Amino acid sequence: MLRTLKRVAVALLLLAGSGAQAATINTLGSSLNGNNVTDFSGDGLLSFDLDVSNLNPVSLSIDLSAADLTAGTIEWNAIFANLSAGAFGSYSISISGATISFVGDLTDTFQTPITGFSTTPSSALISFPGAGEAAGFELGNPLGFTSYDWQLSGFTGSSITVQLQAYAVPEPSLAALLAFGAALVAIRFRRSR
């Protein structure tokens, strides 16, 4: 009986200790600006759902475990749910404290690949053509429908910061106003000659 209790205690300690061996979002160090994040990270995995209810910038502070640092690479996937009133025209992601070492899948909510994006080792800019993206998008393989997560490596410390910014689709009236203004400037310039 005593031996069984010791085994259970050791198993519980190991289980409790294993939770600390994962990348976790530090909510005290993060700035959500009215948006909501749910952390699903685990050993060697940064995974979260971001509910974007407004276009304010989001800054996530992620604490890395010793196991993550020793491994040198973590997988990254996320769901960006658009709960705002308008569509995303584009979305920017900036990373400090790590680099994007592998670019995985990027799909809309209906699993259609998004091809309008560019990356550098520390950033990604995702562009949504036409009327934009009204529902949201998925980075990597958060639901198991696609093949490849993104990967982060090159850690410079025990934490990384991910800056996220959604941009609205420009209003057609704004584009028309800008075109009208440019035409007025051109006419004025032409008359002054």
Tab-separated table of C-alpha atoms in Angstrom:
chain	number	residue	atom	x	y	z
A	1	MET	CA	0.000	0.000	0.000
A	2	LEU	CA	2.765	2.438	0.967
A	3	ARG	CA	4.724	1.507	-2.150
A	4	THR	CA	1.655	2.210	-4.299
A	5	LEU	CA	1.158	5.601	-2.654
A	6	LYS	CA	4.815	6.472	-3.310
A	7	ARG	CA	4.445	5.503	-6.961
A	8	VAL	CA	1.308	7.606	-7.299
A	9	ALA	CA	3.054	10.568	-5.629
A	10	VAL	CA	6.064	10.274	-7.949
A	11	ALA	CA	3.785	9.997	-10.988
A	12	LEU	CA	1.863	13.112	-9.908
A	13	LEU	CA	5.119	15.026	-9.389
A	14	LEU	CA	6.356	14.003	-12.821
A	15	LEU	CA	3.032	14.947	-14.379
A	16	ALA	CA	3.014	18.307	-12.613
A	17	GLY	CA	6.606	18.928	-13.644
A	18	SER	CA	5.917	18.076	-17.277
A	19	GLY	CA	3.440	20.946	-17.563
A	20	ALA	CA	6.261	23.392	-16.854
A	21	GLN	CA	8.238	21.974	-19.769
A	22	ALA	CA	6.187	23.756	-22.393
A	23	ALA	CA	6.058	27.124	-24.085
A	24	THR	CA	3.351	29.169	-22.392
A	25	ILE	CA	1.794	32.538	-23.073
A	26	ASN	CA	2.550	34.895	-20.218
A	27	THR	CA	-0.759	36.744	-19.853
A	28	LEU	CA	0.749	39.299	-17.461
A	29	GLY	CA	3.404	40.248	-20.031
A	30	SER	CA	0.983	40.257	-22.956
A	31	SER	CA	-1.126	43.114	-24.254
A	32	LEU	CA	-4.427	41.944	-25.770
A	33	ASN	CA	-6.148	45.343	-26.171
A	34	GLY	CA	-9.678	43.950	-25.902
A	35	ASN	CA	-8.985	40.759	-27.875
A	36	ASN	CA	-8.942	37.260	-26.355
A	37	VAL	CA	-6.329	34.506	-26.522
A	38	THR	CA	-6.589	30.845	-25.487
A	39	ASP	CA	-3.296	29.008	-25.002
A	40	PHE	CA	-3.038	25.384	-26.200
A	41	SER	CA	0.772	25.169	-26.076
A	42	GLY	CA	2.560	22.000	-25.038
A	43	ASP	CA	6.016	20.448	-25.129
A	44	GLY	CA	7.776	21.796	-28.217
A	45	LEU	CA	4.590	23.505	-29.416
A	46	LEU	CA	3.339	27.087	-29.423
A	47	SER	CA	-0.383	26.924	-30.156
A	48	PHE	CA	-3.117	29.467	-29.517
A	49	ASP	CA	-6.483	30.742	-30.672
A	50	LEU	CA	-6.753	34.500	-31.022
A	51	ASP	CA	-10.265	35.934	-31.092
A	52	VAL	CA	-9.850	39.263	-32.877
A	53	SER	CA	-12.763	41.444	-31.820
A	54	ASN	CA	-11.127	44.729	-32.847
A	55	LEU	CA	-8.183	45.912	-34.952
A	56	ASN	CA	-6.023	46.966	-31.996
A	57	PRO	CA	-2.494	45.512	-31.959
A	58	VAL	CA	-1.835	42.406	-29.848
A	59	SER	CA	1.477	41.595	-28.186
A	60	LEU	CA	2.004	38.069	-26.822
A	61	SER	CA	4.855	37.312	-24.446
A	62	ILE	CA	5.775	33.617	-24.639
A	63	ASP	CA	7.897	31.980	-21.951
A	64	LEU	CA	9.996	29.072	-23.222
A	65	SER	CA	10.874	26.061	-21.087
A	66	ALA	CA	14.353	24.630	-20.698
A	67	ALA	CA	13.268	21.665	-22.839
A	68	ASP	CA	12.153	24.022	-25.628
A	69	LEU	CA	15.481	25.866	-25.482
A	70	THR	CA	17.448	22.615	-25.489
A	71	ALA	CA	15.506	21.269	-28.478
A	72	GLY	CA	16.242	24.511	-30.340
A	73	THR	CA	13.009	24.419	-32.371
A	74	ILE	CA	9.328	24.623	-31.528
A	75	GLU	CA	6.332	23.991	-33.756
A	76	TRP	CA	3.863	26.871	-34.143
A	77	ASN	CA	0.206	26.853	-35.105
A	78	ALA	CA	-2.638	29.249	-34.396
A	79	ILE	CA	-6.213	30.116	-35.249
A	80	PHE	CA	-7.015	33.770	-35.901
A	81	ALA	CA	-10.813	34.116	-35.603
A	82	ASN	CA	-12.225	37.346	-36.994
A	83	LEU	CA	-14.925	38.522	-34.584
A	84	SER	CA	-14.642	42.168	-35.637
A	85	ALA	CA	-17.285	43.957	-37.666
A	86	GLY	CA	-15.218	44.028	-40.886
A	87	ALA	CA	-12.987	41.803	-42.973
A	88	PHE	CA	-9.213	41.549	-42.635
A	89	GLY	CA	-7.488	43.285	-45.541
A	90	SER	CA	-4.107	42.139	-44.301
A	91	TYR	CA	-2.441	40.828	-41.160
A	92	SER	CA	1.110	41.360	-39.952
A	93	ILE	CA	3.078	39.165	-37.571
A	94	SER	CA	6.419	40.232	-36.071
A	95	ILE	CA	8.600	38.069	-33.853
A	96	SER	CA	11.445	39.055	-31.555
A	97	GLY	CA	13.626	36.623	-29.615
A	98	ALA	CA	13.366	33.901	-32.290
A	99	THR	CA	13.264	33.433	-36.040
A	100	ILE	CA	10.831	31.749	-38.392
A	101	SER	CA	12.850	28.744	-39.527
A	102	PHE	CA	10.124	26.933	-41.475
A	103	VAL	CA	7.027	28.353	-43.170
A	104	GLY	CA	4.210	25.827	-42.979
A	105	ASP	CA	0.623	25.936	-44.154
A	106	LEU	CA	-1.533	29.047	-44.184
A	107	THR	CA	-5.241	28.547	-44.902
A	108	ASP	CA	-8.509	30.383	-44.557
A	109	THR	CA	-11.238	29.038	-42.286
A	110	PHE	CA	-12.469	26.751	-45.075
A	111	GLN	CA	-8.993	25.191	-45.573
A	112	THR	CA	-8.296	27.024	-48.835
A	113	PRO	CA	-4.567	27.798	-49.095
A	114	ILE	CA	-3.642	31.459	-48.781
A	115	THR	CA	-0.949	32.374	-51.280
A	116	GLY	CA	-0.785	36.134	-50.753
A	117	PHE	CA	1.845	36.298	-48.044
A	118	SER	CA	5.517	37.052	-47.613
A	119	THR	CA	7.905	36.199	-44.798
A	120	THR	CA	11.274	37.213	-43.441
A	121	PRO	CA	13.067	35.471	-40.571
A	122	SER	CA	11.292	37.799	-38.119
A	123	SER	CA	7.957	38.614	-39.757
A	124	ALA	CA	5.078	37.603	-41.985
A	125	LEU	CA	2.677	39.808	-43.936
A	126	ILE	CA	-0.532	38.143	-45.048
A	127	SER	CA	-2.650	39.878	-47.700
A	128	PHE	CA	-6.241	38.957	-48.441
A	129	PRO	CA	-7.373	39.944	-51.952
A	130	GLY	CA	-10.638	41.563	-52.923
A	131	ALA	CA	-13.137	41.891	-50.102
A	132	GLY	CA	-10.674	40.504	-47.544
A	133	GLU	CA	-11.051	37.665	-45.070
A	134	ALA	CA	-14.246	37.865	-43.036
A	135	ALA	CA	-14.015	34.655	-40.977
A	136	GLY	CA	-10.330	34.338	-40.073
A	137	PHE	CA	-7.399	32.111	-40.944
A	138	GLU	CA	-5.183	29.315	-39.639
A	139	LEU	CA	-1.417	29.341	-39.373
A	140	GLY	CA	0.073	25.844	-39.455
A	141	ASN	CA	-1.989	22.794	-38.590
A	142	PRO	CA	-4.064	23.610	-35.480
A	143	LEU	CA	-6.969	21.304	-36.327
A	144	GLY	CA	-5.132	18.491	-38.092
A	145	PHE	CA	-6.561	19.256	-41.562
A	146	THR	CA	-3.353	20.399	-43.231
A	147	SER	CA	0.175	19.063	-43.218
A	148	TYR	CA	2.707	21.480	-41.799
A	149	ASP	CA	3.093	23.679	-38.746
A	150	TRP	CA	5.408	26.655	-38.853
A	151	GLN	CA	8.646	26.404	-36.858
A	152	LEU	CA	10.497	28.864	-34.664
A	153	SER	CA	14.173	28.564	-33.735
A	154	GLY	CA	17.239	30.732	-33.087
A	155	PHE	CA	16.090	31.676	-29.597
A	156	THR	CA	17.996	34.594	-28.061
A	157	GLY	CA	16.649	34.116	-24.524
A	158	SER	CA	14.016	32.317	-22.496
A	159	SER	CA	11.093	34.243	-23.975
A	160	ILE	CA	9.870	35.482	-27.324
A	161	THR	CA	7.418	38.227	-28.244
A	162	VAL	CA	4.886	37.926	-31.042
A	163	GLN	CA	3.334	41.188	-32.285
A	164	LEU	CA	0.074	40.796	-34.218
A	165	GLN	CA	-1.805	43.478	-36.149
A	166	ALA	CA	-4.955	43.159	-38.249
A	167	TYR	CA	-5.707	45.765	-40.905
A	168	ALA	CA	-9.172	46.438	-42.291
A	169	VAL	CA	-10.086	46.304	-45.964
A	170	PRO	CA	-9.942	49.888	-47.272
A	171	GLU	CA	-13.403	51.333	-47.808
A	172	PRO	CA	-14.288	51.845	-51.498
A	173	SER	CA	-15.336	55.409	-50.682
A	174	LEU	CA	-11.858	56.083	-49.293
A	175	ALA	CA	-10.234	54.819	-52.494
A	176	ALA	CA	-12.594	57.013	-54.551
A	177	LEU	CA	-11.801	60.022	-52.365
A	178	LEU	CA	-8.062	59.436	-52.756
A	179	ALA	CA	-8.427	59.096	-56.546
A	180	PHE	CA	-10.479	62.307	-56.665
A	181	GLY	CA	-7.837	64.124	-54.605
A	182	ALA	CA	-5.051	62.888	-56.867
A	183	ALA	CA	-7.019	64.046	-59.932
A	184	LEU	CA	-7.466	67.519	-58.400
A	185	VAL	CA	-3.733	67.756	-57.698
A	186	ALA	CA	-2.962	66.685	-61.279
A	187	ILE	CA	-5.381	69.263	-62.724
A	188	ARG	CA	-3.966	71.998	-60.510
A	189	PHE	CA	-0.404	71.048	-61.504
A	190	ARG	CA	-1.343	71.019	-65.193
A	191	ARG	CA	-2.999	74.462	-64.983
A	192	SER	CA	0.005	75.981	-63.217
A	193	ARG	CA	2.201	75.077	-66.227
